[in-house]
Amino acid sequence: MNEYSSKLLENTVNELSRLPGIGKKTALRLALHILKEDMNYAVNLGKSIIKMREDIIFCEKCNNISDNKICGICSNHKRDENLICVVESTQDVIAIENTSQFNGLYHVLGGIISPVEGIGPNDLFIGGLIRRLSAEKIKEIILALPSTVEGDTTAFYIYKLLKDFDIEITTIAKGISIGEELEYADEITLGRSILNRHPFSKL
Amino acid sequence: MNEYSSKLLENTVNELSRLPGIGKKTALRLALHILKEDMNYAVNLGKSIIKMREDIIFCEKCNNISDNKICGICSNHKRDENLICVVESTQDVIAIENTSQFNGLYHVLGGIISPVEGIGPNDLFIGGLIRRLSAEKIKEIILALPSTVEGDTTAFYIYKLLKDFDIEITTIAKGISIGEELEYADEITLGRSILNRHPFSKL
């Protein structure tokens, strides 16, 4: 005899526990919560998951996930088309959008170069970026990649590809966090924030 | 413009973030994971949630969640029908089943008496327990309720109802946890475990 009195519950617990960070106990808690909520919730949740997976596509321009061939950001004419921010993933797009500090377009690589995980430049959407350079009127490309060995490798790889084009290539600032005490910052970050100092009046 | 480039993604994130302990960021992580997995997973997950919510019922005998009118535990003839363990919820049934120390039947109250939350005896499946006393050949009822004010109140209420029947009424032992140091146990628990001492040879 299984510990669950219901096969239906067991199935849902098994499926939920395949999600990252969700163990069997959490999955059970979630499943029992769904059972307590009214029918509509379970139906909406289940259908939204299936519909999302079946219908979502990648934007042909920026490779971000999208409901249409061209995503809502790329097709928004209020955004600055001269400026492209290169990021690793959709999560990074959402993180930058949440800052409300960027009004340009994005380019989602879909990963970063990682020899350990067997991800090379050809696995990323870098060709699409080169194509955009001729098709669009881009003036500046911001490399907003993680501050790790892999992120730096990827940024340097893209920089080498782009440096002969007539565009400005920038990268996001690295330095101490807002609200951080100097004594607790790590040496490398603090060192970078001294090297990258800028006129006091500028922000 | 919303921070999500896709309405489909946004819907799923909103539905997932209604689950307990799942915030917007976790919901986004789960949704993006579902997008990365193959189509089958999303379909199985979505369908299992809907089917569970639509088809699960409560066992007519013990009130545990079940796929049929009588649950798998109640209909299992290998289990000891003389012994009924009264618990608050399905989670508790699963917790006790996982111990492999109990081979009787259960009775799920569906909550405990809690004046603060407006839950009285009539909101619980206590009537069903009384009916079982005449319909089944029960010799012992174990009260396995939480060791809280509400749990004790509920246990005492049920005890009063049952004490005139010709059955043994027991409660699960309270004491220090296995592997616990005495100096870190709270006074009340340690006190109870001294009061409830039993012959050394008995387990």
Short mmCIF file of C-alpha atoms in Angstrom, two decimals:
data_model
loop_
_atom_site.label_atom_id
_atom_site.label_comp_id
_atom_site.label_asym_id
_atom_site.label_seq_id
_atom_site.Cartn_x
_atom_site.Cartn_y
_atom_site.Cartn_z
CA MET A 1 0.00 0.00 0.00
CA ASN A 2 1.27 3.41 -0.99
CA GLU A 3 1.27 6.20 1.59
CA TYR A 4 -1.22 8.22 -0.48
CA SER A 5 -4.84 7.13 -0.27
CA SER A 6 -5.45 8.54 -3.75
CA LYS A 7 -3.71 7.84 -7.06
CA LEU A 8 -4.89 11.22 -8.38
CA LEU A 9 -3.17 13.00 -5.51
CA GLU A 10 -0.07 10.86 -5.95
CA ASN A 11 0.16 11.75 -9.66
CA THR A 12 -0.09 15.46 -8.99
CA VAL A 13 2.47 15.27 -6.18
CA ASN A 14 4.87 13.41 -8.50
CA GLU A 15 4.48 15.95 -11.31
CA LEU A 16 4.81 18.94 -8.98
CA SER A 17 7.90 17.52 -7.30
CA ARG A 18 9.71 17.51 -10.65
CA LEU A 19 9.78 21.32 -10.47
CA PRO A 20 13.07 22.84 -9.26
CA GLY A 21 13.21 23.39 -5.49
CA ILE A 22 9.94 21.51 -4.89
CA GLY A 23 10.38 18.34 -2.86
CA LYS A 24 7.75 15.71 -2.10
CA LYS A 25 6.56 17.42 1.08
CA THR A 26 6.17 20.83 -0.57
CA ALA A 27 4.48 19.20 -3.57
CA LEU A 28 1.99 17.55 -1.21
CA ARG A 29 1.30 20.88 0.50
CA LEU A 30 0.69 22.54 -2.87
CA ALA A 31 -1.56 19.70 -4.07
CA LEU A 32 -3.68 19.80 -0.90
CA HIS A 33 -3.94 23.58 -1.25
CA ILE A 34 -5.21 23.14 -4.81
CA LEU A 35 -7.81 20.66 -3.50
CA LYS A 36 -9.05 23.20 -0.96
CA GLU A 37 -9.39 26.06 -3.46
CA ASP A 38 -12.44 26.15 -5.70
CA MET A 39 -12.57 24.23 -8.97
CA ASN A 40 -11.86 27.31 -11.12
CA TYR A 41 -8.41 27.76 -9.68
CA ALA A 42 -7.22 24.24 -10.52
CA VAL A 43 -8.66 24.51 -14.02
CA ASN A 44 -7.10 27.93 -14.64
CA LEU A 45 -3.73 26.83 -13.25
CA GLY A 46 -3.67 23.60 -15.25
CA LYS A 47 -4.83 25.21 -18.48
CA SER A 48 -2.47 28.18 -18.21
CA ILE A 49 0.50 25.81 -17.83
CA ILE A 50 -0.48 23.72 -20.86
CA LYS A 51 -1.40 26.74 -23.02
CA MET A 52 1.82 28.56 -22.14
CA ARG A 53 3.95 25.56 -23.05
CA GLU A 54 2.06 24.89 -26.26
CA ASP A 55 1.77 28.45 -27.57
CA ILE A 56 4.84 30.39 -26.45
CA ILE A 57 7.42 31.05 -29.14
CA PHE A 58 10.67 32.98 -29.34
CA CYS A 59 10.75 36.50 -30.78
CA GLU A 60 12.40 36.38 -34.19
CA LYS A 61 14.29 39.59 -33.49
CA CYS A 62 15.47 39.38 -29.90
CA ASN A 63 14.95 35.68 -29.02
CA ASN A 64 12.97 36.59 -25.91
CA ILE A 65 9.92 34.43 -25.16
CA SER A 66 6.87 35.87 -26.84
CA ASP A 67 3.24 35.28 -27.74
CA ASN A 68 3.82 36.48 -31.32
CA LYS A 69 6.57 36.34 -33.93
CA ILE A 70 7.82 39.72 -32.74
CA CYS A 71 7.63 40.27 -28.97
CA GLY A 72 5.87 43.12 -27.19
CA ILE A 73 9.13 44.94 -26.48
CA CYS A 74 10.52 44.75 -30.04
CA SER A 75 7.18 45.87 -31.51
CA ASN A 76 6.77 48.79 -29.10
CA HIS A 77 7.59 51.93 -31.08
CA LYS A 78 8.05 54.02 -27.95
CA ARG A 79 11.26 52.18 -27.15
CA ASP A 80 14.69 53.38 -28.23
CA GLU A 81 15.67 51.30 -31.26
CA ASN A 82 19.25 52.60 -31.25
CA LEU A 83 20.04 50.80 -28.02
CA ILE A 84 20.30 47.04 -27.53
CA CYS A 85 20.95 45.32 -24.25
CA VAL A 86 22.48 41.85 -24.61
CA VAL A 87 21.43 39.48 -21.80
CA GLU A 88 21.72 35.80 -20.98
CA SER A 89 18.05 34.94 -20.40
CA THR A 90 14.43 36.03 -20.14
CA GLN A 91 14.85 36.33 -16.38
CA ASP A 92 17.45 39.05 -16.98
CA VAL A 93 15.08 40.94 -19.27
CA ILE A 94 12.44 40.89 -16.53
CA ALA A 95 15.01 41.96 -13.90
CA ILE A 96 16.10 44.94 -16.03
CA GLU A 97 12.51 45.86 -16.93
CA ASN A 98 11.72 45.96 -13.21
CA THR A 99 14.37 48.67 -12.69
CA SER A 100 12.50 51.03 -15.11
CA GLN A 101 15.93 52.38 -16.06
CA PHE A 102 16.13 51.01 -19.59
CA ASN A 103 14.04 51.97 -22.59
CA GLY A 104 15.92 50.25 -25.41
CA LEU A 105 15.53 46.81 -26.94
CA TYR A 106 16.97 43.50 -25.81
CA HIS A 107 18.85 40.62 -27.31
CA VAL A 108 18.53 37.31 -25.43
CA LEU A 109 21.46 34.95 -26.00
CA GLY A 110 19.70 31.97 -24.45
CA GLY A 111 22.73 31.07 -22.35
CA ILE A 112 26.41 31.91 -21.93
CA ILE A 113 29.58 30.25 -23.16
CA SER A 114 30.42 27.48 -20.71
CA PRO A 115 32.96 24.82 -21.71
CA VAL A 116 32.14 22.88 -18.54
CA GLU A 117 28.50 22.51 -19.57
CA GLY A 118 29.45 22.08 -23.23
CA ILE A 119 27.86 25.36 -24.35
CA GLY A 120 29.81 27.07 -27.16
CA PRO A 121 29.16 30.27 -29.12
CA ASN A 122 27.22 28.33 -31.74
CA ASP A 123 24.66 27.28 -29.14
CA LEU A 124 23.81 30.90 -28.45
CA PHE A 125 21.73 33.37 -30.49
CA ILE A 126 24.82 35.41 -31.47
CA GLY A 127 24.31 35.11 -35.24
CA GLY A 128 20.98 36.85 -34.79
CA LEU A 129 22.74 39.76 -33.12
CA ILE A 130 25.13 40.20 -36.06
CA ARG A 131 22.16 40.12 -38.45
CA ARG A 132 20.44 42.86 -36.43
CA LEU A 133 23.48 45.11 -36.85
CA SER A 134 22.83 45.41 -40.59
CA ALA A 135 19.03 45.25 -40.46
CA GLU A 136 18.50 47.81 -37.68
CA LYS A 137 19.92 51.25 -36.89
CA ILE A 138 21.80 50.35 -33.74
CA LYS A 139 24.12 52.90 -32.12
CA GLU A 140 24.99 51.22 -28.83
CA ILE A 141 25.13 47.69 -27.55
CA ILE A 142 25.17 47.18 -23.79
CA LEU A 143 26.65 43.87 -22.64
CA ALA A 144 24.66 43.02 -19.49
CA LEU A 145 26.08 39.58 -18.78
CA PRO A 146 26.78 37.92 -15.43
CA SER A 147 29.98 38.97 -13.69
CA THR A 148 31.45 35.46 -13.77
CA VAL A 149 34.20 33.76 -15.77
CA GLU A 150 31.57 32.46 -18.22
CA GLY A 151 29.87 35.85 -18.45
CA ASP A 152 33.17 37.64 -19.05
CA THR A 153 34.20 35.08 -21.68
CA THR A 154 30.92 35.53 -23.50
CA ALA A 155 31.15 39.33 -23.30
CA PHE A 156 34.71 39.29 -24.66
CA TYR A 157 33.71 36.93 -27.48
CA ILE A 158 30.88 39.23 -28.55
CA TYR A 159 33.09 42.33 -28.15
CA LYS A 160 35.62 40.84 -30.60
CA LEU A 161 32.86 40.16 -33.14
CA LEU A 162 31.41 43.65 -32.84
CA LYS A 163 34.41 45.89 -32.37
CA ASP A 164 34.92 46.62 -36.07
CA PHE A 165 31.32 47.77 -36.55
CA ASP A 166 30.55 51.44 -36.13
CA ILE A 167 28.71 51.07 -32.83
CA GLU A 168 29.49 51.88 -29.25
CA ILE A 169 29.93 48.81 -27.05
CA THR A 170 29.37 49.29 -23.32
CA THR A 171 28.99 47.05 -20.29
CA ILE A 172 26.99 47.49 -17.10
CA ALA A 173 28.90 48.98 -14.14
CA LYS A 174 30.35 46.67 -11.51
CA GLY A 175 30.83 48.08 -8.03
CA ILE A 176 29.56 47.95 -4.47
CA SER A 177 25.81 47.50 -4.00
CA ILE A 178 23.57 50.36 -2.90
CA GLY A 179 23.34 50.23 0.91
CA GLU A 180 26.49 48.12 1.22
CA GLU A 181 29.24 48.84 3.75
CA LEU A 182 32.73 49.03 2.26
CA GLU A 183 34.22 46.78 4.95
CA TYR A 184 31.92 43.91 3.96
CA ALA A 185 32.39 44.22 0.18
CA ASP A 186 34.72 41.62 -1.37
CA GLU A 187 38.16 42.90 -2.45
CA ILE A 188 37.68 42.37 -6.18
CA THR A 189 34.37 44.21 -6.31
CA LEU A 190 35.71 47.05 -4.16
CA GLY A 191 38.82 47.23 -6.33
CA ARG A 192 36.72 47.43 -9.49
CA SER A 193 34.55 50.14 -8.01
CA ILE A 194 37.68 52.24 -7.30
CA LEU A 195 39.09 51.67 -10.79
CA ASN A 196 35.71 52.55 -12.34
CA ARG A 197 35.22 55.72 -10.31
CA HIS A 198 33.43 58.57 -12.10
CA PRO A 199 32.77 62.27 -11.52
CA PHE A 200 30.75 62.77 -8.30
CA SER A 201 28.13 64.89 -10.05
CA LYS A 202 27.28 62.05 -12.47
CA LEU A 203 24.53 60.19 -10.54
CA MET B 1 4.29 47.81 -20.93
CA ASN B 2 4.34 45.00 -18.47
CA GLU B 3 7.67 43.51 -17.40
CA TYR B 4 6.77 40.18 -19.03
CA SER B 5 7.13 40.00 -22.80
CA SER B 6 4.44 37.31 -22.94
CA LYS B 7 0.86 37.30 -21.63
CA LEU B 8 0.93 33.50 -21.54
CA LEU B 9 3.94 33.56 -19.24
CA GLU B 10 2.36 36.28 -17.11
CA ASN B 11 -0.84 34.25 -16.66
CA THR B 12 1.05 31.17 -15.55
CA VAL B 13 3.22 33.19 -13.17
CA ASN B 14 0.10 34.77 -11.66
CA GLU B 15 -1.63 31.42 -11.17
CA LEU B 16 1.48 29.74 -9.73
CA SER B 17 2.13 32.63 -7.33
CA ARG B 18 -1.28 32.00 -5.71
CA LEU B 19 0.14 28.76 -4.28
CA PRO B 20 1.29 28.94 -0.65
CA GLY B 21 4.95 29.87 -0.23
CA ILE B 22 5.38 30.65 -3.95
CA GLY B 23 6.16 34.31 -4.65
CA LYS B 24 6.41 36.02 -8.03
CA LYS B 25 10.11 35.27 -8.45
CA THR B 26 9.75 31.57 -7.63
CA ALA B 27 6.67 31.36 -9.85
CA LEU B 28 8.69 32.83 -12.73
CA ARG B 29 11.48 30.32 -12.14
CA LEU B 30 8.97 27.45 -12.17
CA ALA B 31 7.25 28.75 -15.31
CA LEU B 32 10.55 29.11 -17.18
CA HIS B 33 11.51 25.60 -16.07
CA ILE B 34 8.23 24.28 -17.49
CA LEU B 35 9.02 26.05 -20.77
CA LYS B 36 12.40 24.35 -20.95
CA GLU B 37 11.04 20.85 -20.30
CA ASP B 38 9.43 18.96 -23.16
CA MET B 39 5.78 19.40 -24.03
CA ASN B 40 4.68 16.18 -22.31
CA TYR B 41 5.66 17.45 -18.90
CA ALA B 42 3.54 20.60 -19.08
CA VAL B 43 0.57 18.62 -20.41
CA ASN B 44 0.90 15.93 -17.72
CA LEU B 45 1.31 18.50 -14.95
CA GLY B 46 -1.62 20.61 -16.11
CA LYS B 47 -3.93 17.67 -16.67
CA SER B 48 -3.04 15.95 -13.39
CA ILE B 49 -3.91 19.12 -11.48
CA ILE B 50 -7.28 19.53 -13.19
CA LYS B 51 -8.16 15.82 -13.01
CA MET B 52 -7.22 15.62 -9.33
CA ARG B 53 -9.37 18.61 -8.44
CA GLU B 54 -12.31 17.40 -10.51
CA ASP B 55 -12.32 13.73 -9.52
CA ILE B 56 -11.05 13.45 -5.94
CA ILE B 57 -13.74 12.74 -3.35
CA PHE B 58 -13.77 12.06 0.38
CA CYS B 59 -13.95 8.52 1.71
CA GLU B 60 -17.44 7.94 3.14
CA LYS B 61 -16.02 6.01 6.07
CA CYS B 62 -12.90 7.89 7.17
CA ASN B 63 -13.22 11.26 5.33
CA ASN B 64 -9.72 10.93 3.89
CA ILE B 65 -9.28 12.05 0.28
CA SER B 66 -9.92 9.18 -2.05
CA ASP B 67 -10.44 8.19 -5.68
CA ASN B 68 -13.44 6.02 -4.78
CA LYS B 69 -16.34 6.11 -2.31
CA ILE B 70 -14.30 4.00 0.11
CA CYS B 71 -10.58 4.83 0.21
CA GLY B 72 -7.72 2.38 -0.34
CA ILE B 73 -6.94 2.15 3.36
CA CYS B 74 -10.52 1.50 4.51
CA SER B 75 -11.04 -1.12 1.79
CA ASN B 76 -7.77 -2.93 2.54
CA HIS B 77 -8.71 -6.10 4.41
CA LYS B 78 -5.16 -6.63 5.66
CA ARG B 79 -5.50 -3.67 8.00
CA ASP B 80 -6.63 -3.98 11.61
CA GLU B 81 -10.29 -2.92 11.70
CA ASN B 82 -10.36 -2.85 15.51
CA LEU B 83 -8.07 0.16 15.64
CA ILE B 84 -8.90 3.68 14.49
CA CYS B 85 -6.48 6.59 14.54
CA VAL B 86 -8.19 10.00 14.68
CA VAL B 87 -6.18 12.73 12.90
CA GLU B 88 -6.69 16.32 11.82
CA SER B 89 -5.88 16.05 8.12
CA THR B 90 -4.73 13.98 5.15
CA GLN B 91 -1.17 15.20 5.72
CA ASP B 92 -1.23 13.50 9.13
CA VAL B 93 -2.41 10.22 7.56
CA ILE B 94 0.54 10.38 5.15
CA ALA B 95 2.95 11.24 7.98
CA ILE B 96 1.77 8.25 10.04
CA GLU B 97 1.76 5.91 7.01
CA ASN B 98 5.37 6.91 6.38
CA THR B 99 6.34 5.63 9.85
CA SER B 100 5.16 2.07 8.93
CA GLN B 101 4.19 1.70 12.61
CA PHE B 102 0.44 1.69 12.23
CA ASN B 103 -1.74 -0.93 10.59
CA GLY B 104 -5.21 0.19 11.65
CA LEU B 105 -7.71 2.50 10.00
CA TYR B 106 -7.95 6.28 10.15
CA HIS B 107 -10.58 8.88 10.80
CA VAL B 108 -9.87 12.32 9.33
CA LEU B 109 -11.61 15.16 11.18
CA GLY B 110 -10.88 17.72 8.47
CA GLY B 111 -9.64 20.30 10.99
CA ILE B 112 -9.54 20.94 14.74
CA ILE B 113 -11.69 23.01 17.05
CA SER B 114 -10.44 26.60 16.86
CA PRO B 115 -12.64 29.40 18.21
CA VAL B 116 -10.19 31.96 16.79
CA GLU B 117 -10.73 30.67 13.26
CA GLY B 118 -14.43 30.05 13.91
CA ILE B 119 -14.15 26.26 13.63
CA GLY B 120 -16.49 24.42 16.02
CA PRO B 121 -17.17 20.70 16.58
CA ASN B 122 -19.98 20.80 13.99
CA ASP B 123 -17.53 21.79 11.26
CA LEU B 124 -15.57 18.59 11.82
CA PHE B 125 -16.34 15.01 10.78
CA ILE B 126 -17.05 13.92 14.36
CA GLY B 127 -20.58 12.65 13.72
CA GLY B 128 -19.08 10.20 11.27
CA LEU B 129 -16.83 8.82 14.01
CA ILE B 130 -19.79 8.19 16.33
CA ARG B 131 -21.62 6.38 13.52
CA ARG B 132 -18.58 4.18 12.95
CA LEU B 133 -18.70 3.07 16.60
CA SER B 134 -21.99 1.23 16.04
CA ALA B 135 -21.35 0.15 12.45
CA GLU B 136 -17.84 -1.27 12.95
CA LYS B 137 -16.18 -3.50 15.53
CA ILE B 138 -13.81 -0.94 17.00
CA LYS B 139 -11.81 -1.81 20.12
CA GLU B 140 -9.43 1.14 20.39
CA ILE B 141 -9.41 4.74 19.23
CA ILE B 142 -6.07 6.55 19.15
CA LEU B 143 -6.30 10.34 19.33
CA ALA B 144 -3.35 11.56 17.22
CA LEU B 145 -4.03 15.29 17.31
CA PRO B 146 -1.54 18.17 17.42
CA SER B 147 -0.04 18.95 20.81
CA THR B 148 -1.50 22.48 20.87
CA VAL B 149 -4.33 24.17 22.76
CA GLU B 150 -6.65 23.53 19.80
CA GLY B 151 -5.50 19.93 19.47
CA ASP B 152 -5.97 19.25 23.18
CA THR B 153 -9.41 20.89 23.15
CA THR B 154 -10.48 18.73 20.23
CA ALA B 155 -9.06 15.58 21.84
CA PHE B 156 -10.89 16.31 25.11
CA TYR B 157 -14.15 17.02 23.28
CA ILE B 158 -13.95 13.69 21.45
CA TYR B 159 -12.91 11.87 24.65
CA LYS B 160 -16.05 13.13 26.42
CA LEU B 161 -18.23 11.88 23.58
CA LEU B 162 -16.60 8.45 23.50
CA LYS B 163 -15.85 7.68 27.12
CA ASP B 164 -19.15 5.87 27.81
CA PHE B 165 -18.72 3.49 24.88
CA ASP B 166 -17.01 0.18 25.51
CA ILE B 167 -13.76 1.08 23.72
CA GLU B 168 -10.27 1.93 24.78
CA ILE B 169 -9.28 5.56 24.11
CA THR B 170 -5.58 6.30 23.84
CA THR B 171 -3.43 9.20 22.71
CA ILE B 172 0.00 9.28 21.09
CA ALA B 173 2.96 9.69 23.46
CA LYS B 174 4.45 13.13 24.03
CA GLY B 175 8.09 13.34 25.05
CA ILE B 176 11.54 14.27 23.87
CA SER B 177 12.37 13.58 20.23
CA ILE B 178 14.66 10.71 19.22
CA GLY B 179 18.20 12.10 19.01
CA GLU B 180 17.35 15.14 21.15
CA GLU B 181 19.58 16.34 23.98
CA LEU B 182 17.76 16.83 27.29
CA GLU B 183 19.30 20.27 27.87
CA TYR B 184 17.74 21.60 24.65
CA ALA B 185 14.26 20.15 25.20
CA ASP B 186 11.63 22.65 26.38
CA GLU B 187 10.55 22.31 30.05
CA ILE B 188 6.96 21.28 29.35
CA THR B 189 7.92 18.50 26.95
CA LEU B 190 10.68 17.27 29.27
CA GLY B 191 8.25 17.40 32.22
CA ARG B 192 5.67 15.38 30.30
CA SER B 193 8.24 12.81 29.29
CA ILE B 194 9.16 12.30 32.97
CA LEU B 195 5.50 12.04 34.04
CA ASN B 196 4.82 9.55 31.22
CA ARG B 197 7.83 7.35 31.95
CA HIS B 198 7.35 3.63 31.33
CA PRO B 199 9.23 0.39 32.10
CA PHE B 200 12.66 0.42 30.43
CA SER B 201 12.13 -2.96 28.78
CA LYS B 202 9.04 -1.66 26.93
CA LEU B 203 10.65 -0.31 23.73
#
